[in-house]
Coordinates of C-alpha atoms in Angstrom, one line a residue:
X27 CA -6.0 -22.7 13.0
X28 CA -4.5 -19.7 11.2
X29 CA -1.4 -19.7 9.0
X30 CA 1.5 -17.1 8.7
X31 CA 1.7 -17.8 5.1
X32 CA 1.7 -21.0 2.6
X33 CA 3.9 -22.0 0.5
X34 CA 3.6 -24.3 -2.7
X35 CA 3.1 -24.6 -6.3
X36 CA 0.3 -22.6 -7.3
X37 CA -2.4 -24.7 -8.9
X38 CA -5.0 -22.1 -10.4
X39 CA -4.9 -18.1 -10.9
X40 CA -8.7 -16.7 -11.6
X41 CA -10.0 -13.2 -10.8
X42 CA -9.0 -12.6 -7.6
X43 CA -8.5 -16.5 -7.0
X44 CA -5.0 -18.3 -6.5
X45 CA -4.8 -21.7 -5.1
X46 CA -1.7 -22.7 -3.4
X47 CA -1.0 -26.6 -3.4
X48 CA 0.5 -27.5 -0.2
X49 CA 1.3 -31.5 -0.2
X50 CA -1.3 -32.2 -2.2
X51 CA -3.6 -30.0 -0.8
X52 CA -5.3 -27.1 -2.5
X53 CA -5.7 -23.7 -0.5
X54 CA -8.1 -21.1 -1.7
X55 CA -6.8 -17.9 -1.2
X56 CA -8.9 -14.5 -2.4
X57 CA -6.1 -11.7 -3.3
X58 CA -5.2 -9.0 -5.3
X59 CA -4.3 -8.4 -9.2
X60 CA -0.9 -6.9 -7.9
X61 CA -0.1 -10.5 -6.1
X62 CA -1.8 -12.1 -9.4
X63 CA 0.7 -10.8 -11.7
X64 CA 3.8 -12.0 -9.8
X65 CA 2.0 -16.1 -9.8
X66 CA 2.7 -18.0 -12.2
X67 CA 0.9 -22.0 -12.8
X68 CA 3.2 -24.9 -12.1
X69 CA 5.8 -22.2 -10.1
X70 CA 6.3 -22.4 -6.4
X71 CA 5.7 -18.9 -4.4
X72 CA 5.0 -18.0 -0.5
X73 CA 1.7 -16.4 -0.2
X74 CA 1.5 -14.2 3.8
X75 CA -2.3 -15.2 5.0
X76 CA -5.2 -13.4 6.5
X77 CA -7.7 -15.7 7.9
X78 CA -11.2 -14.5 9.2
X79 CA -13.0 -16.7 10.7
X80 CA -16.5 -16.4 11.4
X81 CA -19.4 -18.5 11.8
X82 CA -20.2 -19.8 8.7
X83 CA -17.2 -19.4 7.2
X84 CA -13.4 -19.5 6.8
X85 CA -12.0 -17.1 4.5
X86 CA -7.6 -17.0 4.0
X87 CA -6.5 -13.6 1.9
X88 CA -2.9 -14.6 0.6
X89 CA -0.4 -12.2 -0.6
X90 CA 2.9 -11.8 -2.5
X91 CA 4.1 -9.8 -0.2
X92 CA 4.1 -9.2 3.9
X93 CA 4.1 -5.2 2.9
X94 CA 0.8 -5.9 0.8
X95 CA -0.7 -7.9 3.5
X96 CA 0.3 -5.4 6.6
X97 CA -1.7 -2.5 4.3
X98 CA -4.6 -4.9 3.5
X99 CA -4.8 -5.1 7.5
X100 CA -4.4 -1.5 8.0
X101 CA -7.5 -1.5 5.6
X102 CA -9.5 -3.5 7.6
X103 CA -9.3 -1.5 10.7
X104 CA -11.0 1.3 8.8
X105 CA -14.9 1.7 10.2
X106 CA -17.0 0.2 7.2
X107 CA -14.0 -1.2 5.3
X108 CA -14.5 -5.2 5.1
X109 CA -11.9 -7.4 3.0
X110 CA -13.3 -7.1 -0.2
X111 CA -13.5 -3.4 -0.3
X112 CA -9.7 -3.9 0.9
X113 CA -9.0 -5.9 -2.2
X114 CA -10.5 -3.7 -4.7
X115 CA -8.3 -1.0 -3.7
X116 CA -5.5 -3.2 -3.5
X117 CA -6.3 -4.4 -6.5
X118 CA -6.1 -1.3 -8.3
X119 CA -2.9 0.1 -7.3
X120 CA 0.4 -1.4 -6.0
X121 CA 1.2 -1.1 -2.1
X122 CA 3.7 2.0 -2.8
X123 CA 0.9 4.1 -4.9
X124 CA -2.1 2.9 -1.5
X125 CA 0.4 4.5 1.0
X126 CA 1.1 7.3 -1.5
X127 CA -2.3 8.2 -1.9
X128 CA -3.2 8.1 1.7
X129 CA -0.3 10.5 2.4
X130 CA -1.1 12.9 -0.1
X131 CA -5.0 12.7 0.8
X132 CA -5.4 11.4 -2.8
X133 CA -9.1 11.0 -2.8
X134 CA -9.3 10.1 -6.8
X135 CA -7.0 7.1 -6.2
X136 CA -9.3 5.4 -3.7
X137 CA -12.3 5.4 -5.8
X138 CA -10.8 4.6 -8.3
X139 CA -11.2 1.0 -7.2
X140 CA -14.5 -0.3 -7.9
X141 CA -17.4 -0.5 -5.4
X142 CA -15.3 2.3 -3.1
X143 CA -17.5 6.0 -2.6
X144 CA -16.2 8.8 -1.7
X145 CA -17.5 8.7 2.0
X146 CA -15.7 5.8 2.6
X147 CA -12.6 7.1 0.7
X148 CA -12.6 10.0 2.7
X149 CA -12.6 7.9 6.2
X150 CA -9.8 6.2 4.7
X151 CA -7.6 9.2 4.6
X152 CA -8.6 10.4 7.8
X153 CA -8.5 7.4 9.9
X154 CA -5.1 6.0 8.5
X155 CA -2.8 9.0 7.2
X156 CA -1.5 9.3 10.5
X157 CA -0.8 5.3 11.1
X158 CA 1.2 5.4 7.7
X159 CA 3.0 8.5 8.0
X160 CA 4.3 7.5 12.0
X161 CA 6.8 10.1 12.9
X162 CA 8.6 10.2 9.6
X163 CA 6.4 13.3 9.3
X164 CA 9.1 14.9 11.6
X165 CA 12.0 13.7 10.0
X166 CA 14.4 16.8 8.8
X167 CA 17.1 16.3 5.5
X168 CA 19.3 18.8 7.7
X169 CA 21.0 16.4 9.3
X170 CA 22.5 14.4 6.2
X171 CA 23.7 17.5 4.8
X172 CA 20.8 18.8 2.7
X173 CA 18.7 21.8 4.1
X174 CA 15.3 22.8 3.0
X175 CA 13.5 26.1 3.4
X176 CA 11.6 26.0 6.5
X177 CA 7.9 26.3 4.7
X178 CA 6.9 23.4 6.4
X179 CA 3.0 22.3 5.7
X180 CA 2.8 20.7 2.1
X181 CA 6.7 20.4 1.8
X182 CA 6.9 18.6 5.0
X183 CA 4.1 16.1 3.7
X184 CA 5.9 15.2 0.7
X185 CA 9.1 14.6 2.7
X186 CA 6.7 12.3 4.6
X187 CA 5.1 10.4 1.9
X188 CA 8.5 10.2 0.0
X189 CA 10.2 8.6 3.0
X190 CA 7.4 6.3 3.5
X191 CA 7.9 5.1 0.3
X192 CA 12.0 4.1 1.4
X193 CA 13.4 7.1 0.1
X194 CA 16.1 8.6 2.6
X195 CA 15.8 12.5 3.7
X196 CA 19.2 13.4 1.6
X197 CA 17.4 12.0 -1.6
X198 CA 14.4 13.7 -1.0
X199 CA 15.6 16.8 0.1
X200 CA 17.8 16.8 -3.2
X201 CA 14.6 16.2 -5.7
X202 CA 12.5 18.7 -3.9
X203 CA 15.3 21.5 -4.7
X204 CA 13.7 23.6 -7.2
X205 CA 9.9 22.8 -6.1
X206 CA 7.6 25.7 -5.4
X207 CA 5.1 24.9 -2.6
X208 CA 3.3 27.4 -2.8
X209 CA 2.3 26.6 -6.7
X210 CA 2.3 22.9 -6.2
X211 CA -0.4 20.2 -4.2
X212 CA 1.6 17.7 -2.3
X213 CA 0.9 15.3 -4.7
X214 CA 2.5 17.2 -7.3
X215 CA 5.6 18.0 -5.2
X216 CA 5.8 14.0 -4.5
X217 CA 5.6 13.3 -8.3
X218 CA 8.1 16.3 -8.9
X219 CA 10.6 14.5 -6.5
X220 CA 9.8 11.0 -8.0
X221 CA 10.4 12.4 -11.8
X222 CA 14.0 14.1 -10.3
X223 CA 15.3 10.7 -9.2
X224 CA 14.2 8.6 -11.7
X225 CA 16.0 11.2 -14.5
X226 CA 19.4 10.1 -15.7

């Protein structure tokens, strides 16, 4: 039997632990320190599920939200990546900074999280930048108004990474005015663009 998600009060939060009481009945779910910090004891919350099932065990993953469960899965379909390497890198960034640093081919970021080398790190990158990225990579500001300088390469990254983080072309396009490519990695144009719209 697997579950979509469960809902109910939550009975325990440990280290990396939260147990959802469902009529009385207490579900062990392994997650994240990013779905730990929006539980609270005694409060009702809706945890999305990953089961695996194997042959001596039965293992549910629960988390906060169906954005941090559908990167925990993309995780797991890296070669050599098994869920509790998923969690440790889950677990040490939010589900915005994971995509962000796989777009950007942020290296540092992934081993960051404990237990994660940089061969593995690196397979990471490689294996999911394109699954993240889709076609937004293609996407163009022109057509909402804004045009960039064809330089294409880094610049077109950041656009990438910046829309798959729910920004729209026009806004992007906007806070990259200014930005030298040439000068700046991508994940210094991103941050560049992030500062520009969160500035008054």
């Amino acid at each position: 039997m697997l579950f979509y998600y469960l809902e109910g009060n939550i009975a325990l939060v440990d280290a990396n632990l939260a147990v959802v009481d469902c009529g009385g009945v207490g579900f062990e779910c392994a997650t994240t320190r990013y779905t730990l910090s929006q539980l609270k004891v005694g409060q009702r919350h809706r945890l999305y599920t990953y089961c695996s099932v194997r042959e001596d065990a039965f293992d549910v993953f629960g988390f906060a939200t169906r954005d941090e469960l559908r990167c925990f899965e993309m995780l797991l379909s890296v070669t050599g990546v098994g869920p509790k390497a998923a969690l440790a890198i889950l677990s040490s960034t939010t589900p915005d900074g994971f995509r962000l640093a796989v777009l950007t081919g942020d290296e540092k970021a992934l081993i960051a999280a404990p237990g994660i080398g940089k061969k593995i790190a690196q397979r990471i990158l490689l294996e999911l930048k394109d699954k993240i990225a889709g076609t937004q990579s293609e996407f163009t500001a022109s057509s909402e108004g804004i045009v960039l300088p064809q330089t294409g390469g880094k610049m077109d990254e950041a656009l990438a990474a910046l829309a798959a983080l729910g920004y729209s072309g026009a806004e992007s396009a906007q806070a990259l005015r200014g930005a030298d490519p040439e000068k700046l990695s991508v994940q210094e144009l991103v941050r560049y663009a992030l500062r520009a719209m969160v500035m008054p």
